[in-house]
PDB file of C-alpha atoms in Angstrom:
ATOM      1  CA  TRP A 253     -13.920   8.839  20.975  1.00 49.00           C
ATOM      2  CA  THR A 254     -11.493  11.581  19.964  1.00 58.00           C
ATOM      3  CA  MET A 255     -12.641  13.106  16.700  1.00 58.00           C
ATOM      4  CA  PRO A 256     -12.070  16.796  15.872  1.00 57.00           C
ATOM      5  CA  ALA A 257     -15.079  18.869  16.861  1.00 54.00           C
ATOM      6  CA  GLN A 258     -14.896  21.406  14.032  1.00 67.00           C
ATOM      7  CA  GLY A 259     -17.351  20.855  11.222  1.00 78.00           C
ATOM      8  CA  TRP A 260     -14.786  21.619   8.525  1.00 80.00           C
ATOM      9  CA  GLU A 261     -12.556  18.835   9.802  1.00 81.00           C
ATOM     10  CA  ARG A 262     -15.338  16.291   9.597  1.00 82.00           C
ATOM     11  CA  ARG A 263     -16.039  17.382   6.027  1.00 87.00           C
ATOM     12  CA  ALA A 264     -12.321  17.213   5.281  1.00 89.00           C
ATOM     13  CA  LEU A 265     -12.227  13.649   6.627  1.00 90.00           C
ATOM     14  CA  VAL A 266     -15.064  12.650   4.315  1.00 91.00           C
ATOM     15  CA  ALA A 267     -13.156  14.179   1.392  1.00 93.00           C
ATOM     16  CA  VAL A 268      -9.960  12.356   2.403  1.00 94.00           C
ATOM     17  CA  LEU A 269     -11.788   9.035   2.589  1.00 95.00           C
ATOM     18  CA  ILE A 270     -13.354   9.580  -0.841  1.00 96.00           C
ATOM     19  CA  VAL A 271      -9.930  10.371  -2.333  1.00 96.00           C
ATOM     20  CA  HIS A 272      -8.499   7.315  -0.602  1.00 96.00           C
ATOM     21  CA  VAL A 273     -11.142   4.988  -2.014  1.00 96.00           C
ATOM     22  CA  ILE A 274     -10.727   6.429  -5.516  1.00 95.00           C
ATOM     23  CA  LEU A 275      -6.938   6.079  -5.398  1.00 95.00           C
ATOM     24  CA  GLY A 276      -7.235   2.627  -3.851  1.00 94.00           C
ATOM     25  CA  ALA A 277      -9.610   1.445  -6.561  1.00 94.00           C
ATOM     26  CA  TYR A 278      -7.318   2.883  -9.241  1.00 94.00           C
ATOM     27  CA  TYR A 279      -4.257   1.155  -7.808  1.00 93.00           C
ATOM     28  CA  SER A 280      -6.124  -2.118  -7.340  1.00 92.00           C
ATOM     29  CA  VAL A 281      -7.149  -2.331 -10.991  1.00 92.00           C
ATOM     30  CA  THR A 282      -3.812  -1.154 -12.416  1.00 92.00           C
ATOM     31  CA  ILE A 283      -1.540  -3.452 -10.406  1.00 89.00           C
ATOM     32  CA  PRO A 284      -1.484  -6.673 -12.460  1.00 90.00           C
ATOM     33  CA  ALA A 285      -2.926  -9.766 -10.837  1.00 89.00           C
ATOM     34  CA  TRP A 286      -0.509 -11.681  -8.582  1.00 88.00           C
ATOM     35  CA  GLU A 287       2.354  -9.218  -9.108  1.00 87.00           C
ATOM     36  CA  ALA A 288       2.214  -7.723  -5.600  1.00 85.00           C
ATOM     37  CA  ASN A 289       4.489  -9.079  -2.874  1.00 79.00           C
ATOM     38  CA  ASP A 290       3.414 -12.593  -1.846  1.00 87.00           C
ATOM     39  CA  GLU A 291      -0.118 -11.934  -3.129  1.00 91.00           C
ATOM     40  CA  ILE A 292      -0.384 -15.476  -4.421  1.00 91.00           C
ATOM     41  CA  GLY A 293       0.006 -16.879  -0.916  1.00 91.00           C
ATOM     42  CA  HIS A 294      -2.208 -14.254   0.722  1.00 93.00           C
ATOM     43  CA  PHE A 295      -5.020 -14.857  -1.756  1.00 94.00           C
ATOM     44  CA  ALA A 296      -4.695 -18.628  -1.392  1.00 93.00           C
ATOM     45  CA  PHE A 297      -5.431 -18.219   2.326  1.00 94.00           C
ATOM     46  CA  VAL A 298      -8.447 -16.005   1.571  1.00 95.00           C
ATOM     47  CA  ARG A 299      -9.752 -18.438  -1.046  1.00 94.00           C
ATOM     48  CA  TYR A 300      -9.384 -21.409   1.301  1.00 94.00           C
ATOM     49  CA  LEU A 301     -11.433 -19.654   3.987  1.00 95.00           C
ATOM     50  CA  ALA A 302     -14.040 -18.538   1.463  1.00 94.00           C
ATOM     51  CA  THR A 303     -14.519 -21.994  -0.062  1.00 93.00           C
ATOM     52  CA  GLU A 304     -13.848 -24.342   2.850  1.00 92.00           C
ATOM     53  CA  HIS A 305     -15.330 -22.125   5.609  1.00 91.00           C
ATOM     54  CA  ARG A 306     -12.592 -23.130   8.009  1.00 92.00           C
ATOM     55  CA  LEU A 307      -8.957 -22.375   8.713  1.00 91.00           C
ATOM     56  CA  PRO A 308      -6.349 -24.509   6.959  1.00 89.00           C
ATOM     57  CA  PRO A 309      -4.960 -27.231   9.211  1.00 87.00           C
ATOM     58  CA  PRO A 310      -1.794 -26.064  11.019  1.00 82.00           C
ATOM     59  CA  GLY A 311       1.319 -26.880   9.041  1.00 80.00           C
ATOM     60  CA  THR A 312      -0.562 -27.088   5.724  1.00 83.00           C
ATOM     61  CA  ARG A 313       0.936 -25.388   2.678  1.00 86.00           C
ATOM     62  CA  LEU A 314      -1.674 -23.964   0.335  1.00 87.00           C
ATOM     63  CA  VAL A 315       0.843 -22.969  -2.366  1.00 84.00           C
ATOM     64  CA  GLU A 316       4.402 -24.030  -3.071  1.00 81.00           C
ATOM     65  CA  GLU A 317       5.903 -20.527  -3.038  1.00 77.00           C
ATOM     66  CA  ASN A 318       5.057 -17.578  -0.815  1.00 80.00           C
ATOM     67  CA  ASP A 319       2.705 -19.638   1.348  1.00 82.00           C
ATOM     68  CA  GLU A 320       0.999 -17.519   4.014  1.00 88.00           C
ATOM     69  CA  SER A 321      -1.244 -20.077   5.705  1.00 86.00           C
ATOM     70  CA  ARG A 322       0.737 -19.828   8.967  1.00 87.00           C
ATOM     71  CA  GLN A 323      -0.217 -16.168   9.372  1.00 89.00           C
ATOM     72  CA  PRO A 324      -2.695 -14.990  12.043  1.00 91.00           C
ATOM     73  CA  PRO A 325      -6.108 -14.985  10.368  1.00 92.00           C
ATOM     74  CA  LEU A 326      -7.849 -11.659  11.081  1.00 94.00           C
ATOM     75  CA  TYR A 327      -7.224 -10.053   7.680  1.00 95.00           C
ATOM     76  CA  TYR A 328      -7.996 -13.239   5.785  1.00 95.00           C
ATOM     77  CA  ILE A 329     -11.308 -13.750   7.602  1.00 95.00           C
ATOM     78  CA  LEU A 330     -12.417 -10.202   6.753  1.00 96.00           C
ATOM     79  CA  ALA A 331     -11.396 -10.586   3.106  1.00 95.00           C
ATOM     80  CA  ALA A 332     -12.999 -14.023   2.801  1.00 95.00           C
ATOM     81  CA  LEU A 333     -16.456 -12.769   3.809  1.00 95.00           C
ATOM     82  CA  PRO A 334     -17.209 -10.951   0.512  1.00 95.00           C
ATOM     83  CA  VAL A 335     -14.994 -13.268  -1.557  1.00 95.00           C
ATOM     84  CA  ALA A 336     -17.208 -16.193  -0.485  1.00 94.00           C
ATOM     85  CA  LEU A 337     -19.977 -14.668  -2.627  1.00 94.00           C
ATOM     86  CA  VAL A 338     -17.895 -15.097  -5.797  1.00 91.00           C
ATOM     87  CA  ASN A 339     -17.871 -18.321  -7.817  1.00 90.00           C
ATOM     88  CA  MET A 340     -14.215 -19.316  -8.192  1.00 89.00           C
ATOM     89  CA  ASN A 341     -14.750 -22.672  -9.891  1.00 87.00           C
ATOM     90  CA  ASP A 342     -13.082 -21.532 -13.106  1.00 83.00           C
ATOM     91  CA  GLY A 343      -9.763 -23.257 -12.531  1.00 82.00           C
ATOM     92  CA  VAL A 344      -7.796 -20.012 -12.859  1.00 79.00           C
ATOM     93  CA  GLU A 345      -4.409 -20.227 -11.133  1.00 85.00           C
ATOM     94  CA  PRO A 346      -1.352 -17.976 -11.330  1.00 84.00           C
ATOM     95  CA  HIS A 347       1.327 -19.354 -13.658  1.00 82.00           C
ATOM     96  CA  ILE A 348       4.733 -18.568 -12.186  1.00 79.00           C
ATOM     97  CA  ASN A 349       7.195 -17.042 -14.640  1.00 76.00           C
ATOM     98  CA  PRO A 350      10.185 -19.444 -14.647  1.00 75.00           C
ATOM     99  CA  HIS A 351      12.450 -16.697 -15.978  1.00 72.00           C
ATOM    100  CA  MET A 352      11.747 -14.115 -13.297  1.00 69.00           C
ATOM    101  CA  PHE A 353      14.889 -12.374 -12.110  1.00 66.00           C
ATOM    102  CA  TRP A 354      14.432 -13.787  -8.590  1.00 61.00           C
ATOM    103  CA  GLY A 355      14.894 -17.282  -9.934  1.00 53.00           C
ATOM    104  CA  PRO A 356      18.027 -19.039 -11.171  1.00 55.00           C
ATOM    105  CA  SER A 357      17.607 -17.673 -14.695  1.00 49.00           C
ATOM    106  CA  LYS A 358      17.887 -14.051 -13.467  1.00 57.00           C
ATOM    107  CA  SER A 359      15.843 -12.711 -16.355  1.00 57.00           C
ATOM    108  CA  GLY A 360      12.315 -11.355 -16.634  1.00 63.00           C
ATOM    109  CA  ALA A 361      10.453  -8.926 -14.388  1.00 71.00           C
ATOM    110  CA  ASN A 362       6.942 -10.380 -14.132  1.00 75.00           C
ATOM    111  CA  ARG A 363       6.105 -12.657 -11.210  1.00 79.00           C
ATOM    112  CA  VAL A 364       3.617 -14.595 -13.328  1.00 80.00           C
ATOM    113  CA  ILE A 365       2.749 -15.201 -16.961  1.00 79.00           C
ATOM    114  CA  HIS A 366      -0.405 -13.207 -17.631  1.00 79.00           C
ATOM    115  CA  ASP A 367      -3.518 -14.148 -19.578  1.00 80.00           C
ATOM    116  CA  CYS A 368      -4.974 -10.781 -20.549  1.00 82.00           C
ATOM    117  CA  ALA A 369      -8.222 -12.289 -21.801  1.00 81.00           C
ATOM    118  CA  CYS A 370      -8.783 -13.755 -18.345  1.00 84.00           C
ATOM    119  CA  GLU A 371      -7.517 -10.841 -16.260  1.00 80.00           C
ATOM    120  CA  ASN A 372      -8.990  -7.836 -18.072  1.00 86.00           C
ATOM    121  CA  TRP A 373     -12.323  -6.166 -17.386  1.00 87.00           C
ATOM    122  CA  PRO A 374     -15.034  -7.322 -16.919  1.00 89.00           C
ATOM    123  CA  TYR A 375     -13.646  -9.319 -14.008  1.00 87.00           C
ATOM    124  CA  ARG A 376     -15.112 -12.728 -13.330  1.00 91.00           C
ATOM    125  CA  GLY A 377     -14.414 -15.826 -11.311  1.00 91.00           C
ATOM    126  CA  THR A 378     -11.083 -15.988  -9.519  1.00 91.00           C
ATOM    127  CA  ILE A 379      -9.880 -12.647 -10.901  1.00 93.00           C
ATOM    128  CA  LEU A 380     -13.067 -10.980  -9.657  1.00 95.00           C
ATOM    129  CA  ALA A 381     -12.473 -12.544  -6.241  1.00 95.00           C
ATOM    130  CA  LEU A 382      -8.919 -11.191  -6.242  1.00 95.00           C
ATOM    131  CA  HIS A 383     -10.153  -7.645  -6.899  1.00 94.00           C
ATOM    132  CA  VAL A 384     -12.879  -7.983  -4.268  1.00 95.00           C
ATOM    133  CA  ALA A 385     -10.210  -8.955  -1.721  1.00 96.00           C
ATOM    134  CA  ARG A 386      -8.108  -5.991  -2.837  1.00 96.00           C
ATOM    135  CA  MET A 387     -11.051  -3.662  -2.190  1.00 96.00           C
ATOM    136  CA  VAL A 388     -11.281  -5.054   1.330  1.00 96.00           C
ATOM    137  CA  SER A 389      -7.715  -3.813   1.781  1.00 96.00           C
ATOM    138  CA  VAL A 390      -8.827  -0.400   0.519  1.00 96.00           C
ATOM    139  CA  LEU A 391     -11.584  -0.252   3.147  1.00 96.00           C
ATOM    140  CA  ILE A 392      -9.237  -1.384   5.907  1.00 96.00           C
ATOM    141  CA  GLY A 393      -6.876   1.392   4.837  1.00 95.00           C
ATOM    142  CA  ALA A 394      -9.739   3.880   5.246  1.00 96.00           C
ATOM    143  CA  VAL A 395     -10.079   2.766   8.868  1.00 95.00           C
ATOM    144  CA  ALA A 396      -6.334   3.359   9.302  1.00 95.00           C
ATOM    145  CA  LEU A 397      -6.764   6.970   8.152  1.00 95.00           C
ATOM    146  CA  VAL A 398      -9.591   7.565  10.632  1.00 94.00           C
ATOM    147  CA  LEU A 399      -7.608   6.033  13.486  1.00 93.00           C
ATOM    148  CA  THR A 400      -4.562   8.097  12.540  1.00 93.00           C
ATOM    149  CA  LEU A 401      -6.654  11.267  12.747  1.00 92.00           C
ATOM    150  CA  CYS A 402      -8.017  10.197  16.139  1.00 90.00           C
ATOM    151  CA  ALA A 403      -4.523   9.478  17.460  1.00 91.00           C
ATOM    152  CA  ALA A 404      -3.098  12.758  16.149  1.00 90.00           C
ATOM    153  CA  ASN A 405      -6.045  14.696  17.569  1.00 89.00           C
ATOM    154  CA  GLN A 406      -5.454  13.049  20.928  1.00 88.00           C
ATOM    155  CA  ALA A 407      -1.801  14.110  20.882  1.00 86.00           C
ATOM    156  CA  PHE A 408      -2.290  17.573  19.352  1.00 87.00           C
ATOM    157  CA  PRO A 409      -5.850  18.741  20.110  1.00 83.00           C
ATOM    158  CA  ASP A 410      -5.013  22.416  19.523  1.00 83.00           C
ATOM    159  CA  GLN A 411      -2.852  21.997  16.415  1.00 87.00           C
ATOM    160  CA  PRO A 412      -4.967  20.898  13.464  1.00 86.00           C
ATOM    161  CA  TRP A 413      -2.114  21.396  10.994  1.00 87.00           C
ATOM    162  CA  ILE A 414      -0.136  18.631  12.716  1.00 89.00           C
ATOM    163  CA  ARG A 415      -2.934  16.072  12.745  1.00 87.00           C
ATOM    164  CA  TRP A 416      -3.929  16.830   9.169  1.00 91.00           C
ATOM    165  CA  GLY A 417      -0.307  16.709   8.152  1.00 93.00           C
ATOM    166  CA  ALA A 418      -0.197  13.192   9.571  1.00 92.00           C
ATOM    167  CA  VAL A 419      -3.379  12.130   7.772  1.00 94.00           C
ATOM    168  CA  LEU A 420      -2.363  13.617   4.418  1.00 94.00           C
ATOM    169  CA  THR A 421       1.133  12.146   4.673  1.00 94.00           C
ATOM    170  CA  LEU A 422      -0.360   8.709   5.209  1.00 93.00           C
ATOM    171  CA  LEU A 423      -2.925   9.223   2.445  1.00 94.00           C
ATOM    172  CA  LEU A 424      -0.241  10.048  -0.124  1.00 92.00           C
ATOM    173  CA  TRP A 425       2.516   7.750   1.156  1.00 92.00           C
ATOM    174  CA  PRO A 426       3.430   5.493  -1.806  1.00 91.00           C
ATOM    175  CA  GLN A 427       3.819   2.302   0.217  1.00 91.00           C
ATOM    176  CA  PHE A 428       0.517   2.917   2.008  1.00 92.00           C
ATOM    177  CA  ARG A 429      -1.165   3.443  -1.344  1.00 93.00           C
ATOM    178  CA  PHE A 430       0.308   0.173  -2.586  1.00 92.00           C
ATOM    179  CA  ALA A 431      -0.482  -1.847   0.550  1.00 91.00           C
ATOM    180  CA  THR A 432      -4.098  -0.707   0.575  1.00 93.00           C
ATOM    181  CA  ALA A 433      -4.660  -1.930  -2.973  1.00 93.00           C
ATOM    182  CA  ILE A 434      -3.379  -5.516  -2.809  1.00 93.00           C
ATOM    183  CA  VAL A 435      -4.205  -8.692  -0.921  1.00 94.00           C
ATOM    184  CA  ASN A 436      -1.927  -8.678   2.129  1.00 93.00           C
ATOM    185  CA  ASN A 437      -2.110  -8.640   5.920  1.00 92.00           C
ATOM    186  CA  ASP A 438       0.351  -5.752   6.291  1.00 92.00           C
ATOM    187  CA  ILE A 439      -2.458  -3.226   5.926  1.00 93.00           C
ATOM    188  CA  MET A 440      -4.380  -4.990   8.685  1.00 94.00           C
ATOM    189  CA  ALA A 441      -1.327  -4.816  10.952  1.00 92.00           C
ATOM    190  CA  ALA A 442      -0.835  -1.126  10.127  1.00 93.00           C
ATOM    191  CA  THR A 443      -4.481  -0.365  10.900  1.00 94.00           C
ATOM    192  CA  ALA A 444      -4.334  -2.291  14.163  1.00 92.00           C
ATOM    193  CA  GLY A 445      -1.141  -0.396  15.006  1.00 91.00           C
ATOM    194  CA  ALA A 446      -2.907   2.920  14.395  1.00 93.00           C
ATOM    195  CA  GLY A 447      -5.719   1.873  16.701  1.00 92.00           C
ATOM    196  CA  LEU A 448      -3.265   0.765  19.358  1.00 92.00           C
ATOM    197  CA  THR A 449      -1.374   4.070  19.057  1.00 91.00           C
ATOM    198  CA  TRP A 450      -4.594   5.996  19.641  1.00 91.00           C
ATOM    199  CA  THR A 451      -5.403   3.861  22.683  1.00 90.00           C
ATOM    200  CA  LEU A 452      -1.903   4.312  24.119  1.00 90.00           C
ATOM    201  CA  LEU A 453      -2.112   8.086  23.698  1.00 90.00           C
ATOM    202  CA  ARG A 454      -5.439   8.158  25.522  1.00 87.00           C
ATOM    203  CA  LEU A 455      -3.935   6.089  28.299  1.00 84.00           C
ATOM    204  CA  ALA A 456      -0.847   8.315  28.502  1.00 84.00           C
ATOM    205  CA  THR A 457      -2.732  11.625  28.635  1.00 82.00           C
ATOM    206  CA  ALA A 458      -5.687  10.852  30.902  1.00 77.00           C
ATOM    207  CA  PRO A 459      -5.795   7.192  31.982  1.00 76.00           C
ATOM    208  CA  ARG A 460      -9.291   5.828  32.430  1.00 80.00           C
ATOM    209  CA  PRO A 461     -10.453   2.253  33.082  1.00 79.00           C
ATOM    210  CA  VAL A 462     -12.240   2.088  29.726  1.00 83.00           C
ATOM    211  CA  ASP A 463      -8.981   2.920  27.955  1.00 82.00           C
ATOM    212  CA  VAL A 464      -7.224   0.041  29.693  1.00 84.00           C
ATOM    213  CA  LEU A 465      -9.924  -2.344  28.510  1.00 84.00           C
ATOM    214  CA  ALA A 466      -9.711  -0.899  24.994  1.00 85.00           C
ATOM    215  CA  LEU A 467      -5.956  -1.454  25.118  1.00 86.00           C
ATOM    216  CA  GLY A 468      -6.477  -5.163  25.773  1.00 86.00           C
ATOM    217  CA  GLY A 469      -8.771  -5.480  22.787  1.00 87.00           C
ATOM    218  CA  ALA A 470      -6.462  -3.423  20.553  1.00 88.00           C
ATOM    219  CA  ILE A 471      -3.356  -5.463  21.312  1.00 90.00           C
ATOM    220  CA  GLY A 472      -5.305  -8.702  20.882  1.00 89.00           C
ATOM    221  CA  LEU A 473      -6.519  -7.649  17.434  1.00 90.00           C
ATOM    222  CA  ALA A 474      -3.030  -6.453  16.491  1.00 91.00           C
ATOM    223  CA  LEU A 475      -1.532  -9.832  17.401  1.00 91.00           C
ATOM    224  CA  LEU A 476      -4.282 -11.545  15.428  1.00 92.00           C
ATOM    225  CA  SER A 477      -3.293  -9.421  12.408  1.00 92.00           C
ATOM    226  CA  LYS A 478       0.372 -10.351  12.069  1.00 90.00           C
ATOM    227  CA  ASN A 479       3.025 -11.957  14.248  1.00 86.00           C
ATOM    228  CA  SER A 480       5.429  -9.044  13.871  1.00 84.00           C
ATOM    229  CA  THR A 481       3.057  -6.840  15.907  1.00 87.00           C
ATOM    230  CA  LEU A 482       4.521  -8.621  18.935  1.00 86.00           C
ATOM    231  CA  ALA A 483       7.141  -5.868  18.745  1.00 85.00           C
ATOM    232  CA  LEU A 484       4.432  -3.517  20.061  1.00 86.00           C
ATOM    233  CA  LEU A 485       4.260  -5.308  23.411  1.00 86.00           C
ATOM    234  CA  PRO A 486       7.219  -3.547  25.114  1.00 87.00           C
ATOM    235  CA  VAL A 487       5.966   0.000  24.487  1.00 87.00           C
ATOM    236  CA  THR A 488       2.427  -1.065  25.389  1.00 86.00           C
ATOM    237  CA  SER A 489       3.667  -2.448  28.699  1.00 86.00           C
ATOM    238  CA  LEU A 490       5.683   0.704  29.454  1.00 90.00           C
ATOM    239  CA  VAL A 491       2.740   3.039  28.789  1.00 86.00           C
ATOM    240  CA  LEU A 492       0.466   0.901  30.937  1.00 84.00           C
ATOM    241  CA  LEU A 493       3.048   0.805  33.739  1.00 86.00           C
ATOM    242  CA  ARG A 494       3.418   4.580  33.632  1.00 85.00           C
ATOM    243  CA  ALA A 495      -0.356   5.022  33.829  1.00 82.00           C
ATOM    244  CA  LEU A 496      -0.444   2.841  36.929  1.00 81.00           C
ATOM    245  CA  LEU A 497       2.422   4.705  38.590  1.00 82.00           C
ATOM    246  CA  VAL A 498       1.029   8.218  38.081  1.00 77.00           C
ATOM    247  CA  ALA A 499      -2.547   7.350  39.056  1.00 75.00           C
ATOM    248  CA  SER A 500      -3.935   8.113  42.500  1.00 77.00           C
ATOM    249  CA  PRO A 501      -4.189   5.131  44.899  1.00 80.00           C
ATOM    250  CA  ALA A 502      -7.949   4.815  44.387  1.00 76.00           C
ATOM    251  CA  THR A 503      -7.674   5.061  40.597  1.00 78.00           C
ATOM    252  CA  ARG A 504      -4.675   2.719  40.589  1.00 80.00           C
ATOM    253  CA  ARG A 505      -6.695  -0.075  42.174  1.00 82.00           C
ATOM    254  CA  GLU A 506      -9.384   0.365  39.541  1.00 81.00           C
ATOM    255  CA  LEU A 507      -6.802   0.418  36.751  1.00 81.00           C
ATOM    256  CA  ILE A 508      -5.183  -2.766  38.056  1.00 83.00           C
ATOM    257  CA  LEU A 509      -8.534  -4.547  37.980  1.00 83.00           C
ATOM    258  CA  CYS A 510      -9.108  -3.261  34.454  1.00 81.00           C
ATOM    259  CA  THR A 511      -5.622  -4.425  33.469  1.00 83.00           C
ATOM    260  CA  LEU A 512      -6.586  -7.953  34.491  1.00 86.00           C
ATOM    261  CA  GLY A 513      -9.775  -7.598  32.449  1.00 84.00           C
ATOM    262  CA  ALA A 514      -7.803  -6.224  29.507  1.00 82.00           C
ATOM    263  CA  SER A 515      -5.411  -9.170  29.679  1.00 85.00           C
ATOM    264  CA  LEU A 516      -8.340 -11.567  29.538  1.00 87.00           C
ATOM    265  CA  LEU A 517      -9.808  -9.609  26.623  1.00 83.00           C
ATOM    266  CA  GLY A 518      -6.534  -9.734  24.714  1.00 84.00           C
ATOM    267  CA  LEU A 519      -6.138 -13.439  25.413  1.00 85.00           C
ATOM    268  CA  ALA A 520      -9.685 -14.080  24.246  1.00 86.00           C
ATOM    269  CA  ALA A 521      -8.902 -12.306  20.966  1.00 85.00           C
ATOM    270  CA  VAL A 522      -5.674 -14.113  20.095  1.00 86.00           C
ATOM    271  CA  GLY A 523      -5.126 -16.878  22.666  1.00 85.00           C
ATOM    272  CA  TRP A 524      -7.193 -19.427  20.771  1.00 87.00           C
ATOM    273  CA  TRP A 525      -4.859 -19.017  17.797  1.00 86.00           C
ATOM    274  CA  TYR A 526      -1.754 -19.670  19.873  1.00 86.00           C
ATOM    275  CA  LEU A 527      -3.359 -22.668  21.591  1.00 86.00           C
ATOM    276  CA  ARG A 528      -4.403 -24.068  18.231  1.00 86.00           C
ATOM    277  CA  ASN A 529      -0.845 -23.853  16.934  1.00 83.00           C
ATOM    278  CA  LEU A 530       0.601 -25.393  20.094  1.00 83.00           C
ATOM    279  CA  GLY A 531      -1.904 -28.236  19.965  1.00 80.00           C
ATOM    280  CA  ALA A 532      -0.877 -28.975  16.393  1.00 77.00           C
ATOM    281  CA  GLY A 533       2.819 -29.018  17.267  1.00 77.00           C
ATOM    282  CA  VAL A 534       3.789 -26.186  14.925  1.00 75.00           C
ATOM    283  CA  GLY A 535       4.915 -23.781  17.636  1.00 75.00           C
ATOM    284  CA  MET A 536       2.951 -21.061  19.367  1.00 77.00           C
ATOM    285  CA  PHE A 537       3.464 -18.624  16.492  1.00 78.00           C
ATOM    286  CA  GLY A 538       3.267 -21.113  13.660  1.00 72.00           C
ATOM    287  CA  GLY A 539       6.896 -22.210  13.211  1.00 64.00           C
ATOM    288  CA  ALA A 540       9.560 -24.303  14.870  1.00 43.00           C
ATOM    289  CA  TYR A 541      11.815 -21.306  15.509  1.00 44.00           C
ATOM    290  CA  SER A 542       9.103 -18.748  16.186  1.00 54.00           C
ATOM    291  CA  LEU A 543       9.665 -18.308  19.936  1.00 58.00           C
ATOM    292  CA  ARG A 544      13.338 -17.587  19.361  1.00 61.00           C
ATOM    293  CA  ALA A 545      12.425 -15.078  16.655  1.00 59.00           C
ATOM    294  CA  VAL A 546       9.948 -13.384  18.987  1.00 59.00           C
ATOM    295  CA  LEU A 547      12.631 -12.934  21.632  1.00 62.00           C
ATOM    296  CA  GLN A 548      14.930 -11.441  19.016  1.00 62.00           C
ATOM    297  CA  ILE A 549      12.234  -8.991  17.930  1.00 55.00           C
ATOM    298  CA  LEU A 550      11.432  -7.920  21.486  1.00 56.00           C
ATOM    299  CA  THR A 551      15.116  -7.318  22.226  1.00 60.00           C
ATOM    300  CA  TYR A 552      15.840  -5.806  18.779  1.00 54.00           C
ATOM    301  CA  GLY A 553      18.436  -8.484  18.077  1.00 44.00           C
ATOM    302  CA  LEU A 554      17.665  -8.713  14.384  1.00 45.00           C
ATOM    303  CA  ALA A 555      21.157  -8.827  12.968  1.00 45.00           C
ATOM    304  CA  ASP A 556      22.607 -11.821  11.146  1.00 43.00           C
ATOM    305  CA  GLU A 557      20.762 -14.963  12.217  1.00 39.00           C
ATOM    306  CA  GLY A 558      18.041 -12.872  13.834  1.00 42.00           C
ATOM    307  CA  THR A 559      17.033 -11.542  10.471  1.00 42.00           C
ATOM    308  CA  SER A 560      16.271 -15.028   9.213  1.00 42.00           C
ATOM    309  CA  GLY A 561      14.296 -15.645  12.389  1.00 41.00           C
ATOM    310  CA  LEU A 562      12.212 -12.560  11.695  1.00 40.00           C
ATOM    311  CA  THR A 563      11.563 -13.786   8.173  1.00 43.00           C
ATOM    312  CA  ARG A 564      10.297 -17.089   9.525  1.00 42.00           C
ATOM    313  CA  LEU A 565       8.113 -15.326  12.044  1.00 43.00           C
ATOM    314  CA  GLN A 566       6.449 -13.108   9.462  1.00 45.00           C
TER     315      GLN A 566
END
């Protein structure tokens, strides 16, 4: 655990988290329902888990547009836990605006046609469930801030202005503010990435067996958050390799054993998801072209056709 020791920093962290929750709640209630990127598909996944208490069958489409049911399920499971307490049997569904500028008509800005009587406070039914899921994103974003502080403190233990600069930049970053207030798995991937960064910094500065095991769990959770976190594997492998090379012979043997344990831990976290997809014939990562897209991500070949492969992967 790498938290700043000074009392004022702990109080500052509490203040930052309070500000974050207030801003997150404000954003979540002011962003109109369903208007956030792909929120219709993300919420459909959450609602399916909350009502059916199981993952959607591989290859199933829950909505016609912006379907997200192929995504790794960590975020959706966390969001579905409180959403399951809400009664969503009101028949409320988003009504797509046929004149939105993305469509062939090229006119209109709203993603959906809104029913203010249904969507305004006090929230109830499906709209209440949507805002509950959004607040889960707010709480996940709070974890990202804590992990960012831990990572920055690990890298700059004697320079509080740098680590607090990192935390405050993230707190006030517009896209972070937006992502923490809507239903989406990007905030889960960002939080997992912050945790992985902290673990890698611990491993790079003073490698210990427990850090290797933590690395296995962190990468497993990151991969269970979003497929695009596969891009973190090369740097993770390089940091781990460096730790093995600089360690003493006795420590190296212990680290190698822990690396095997970490691999098993990571596989336990995400391997079942890959095996499930393979068994259903939808590809290891949930799509027919996913393996090719993964190779393009890992080699940074994202130009031209690679870009479409990345879109399929995500």
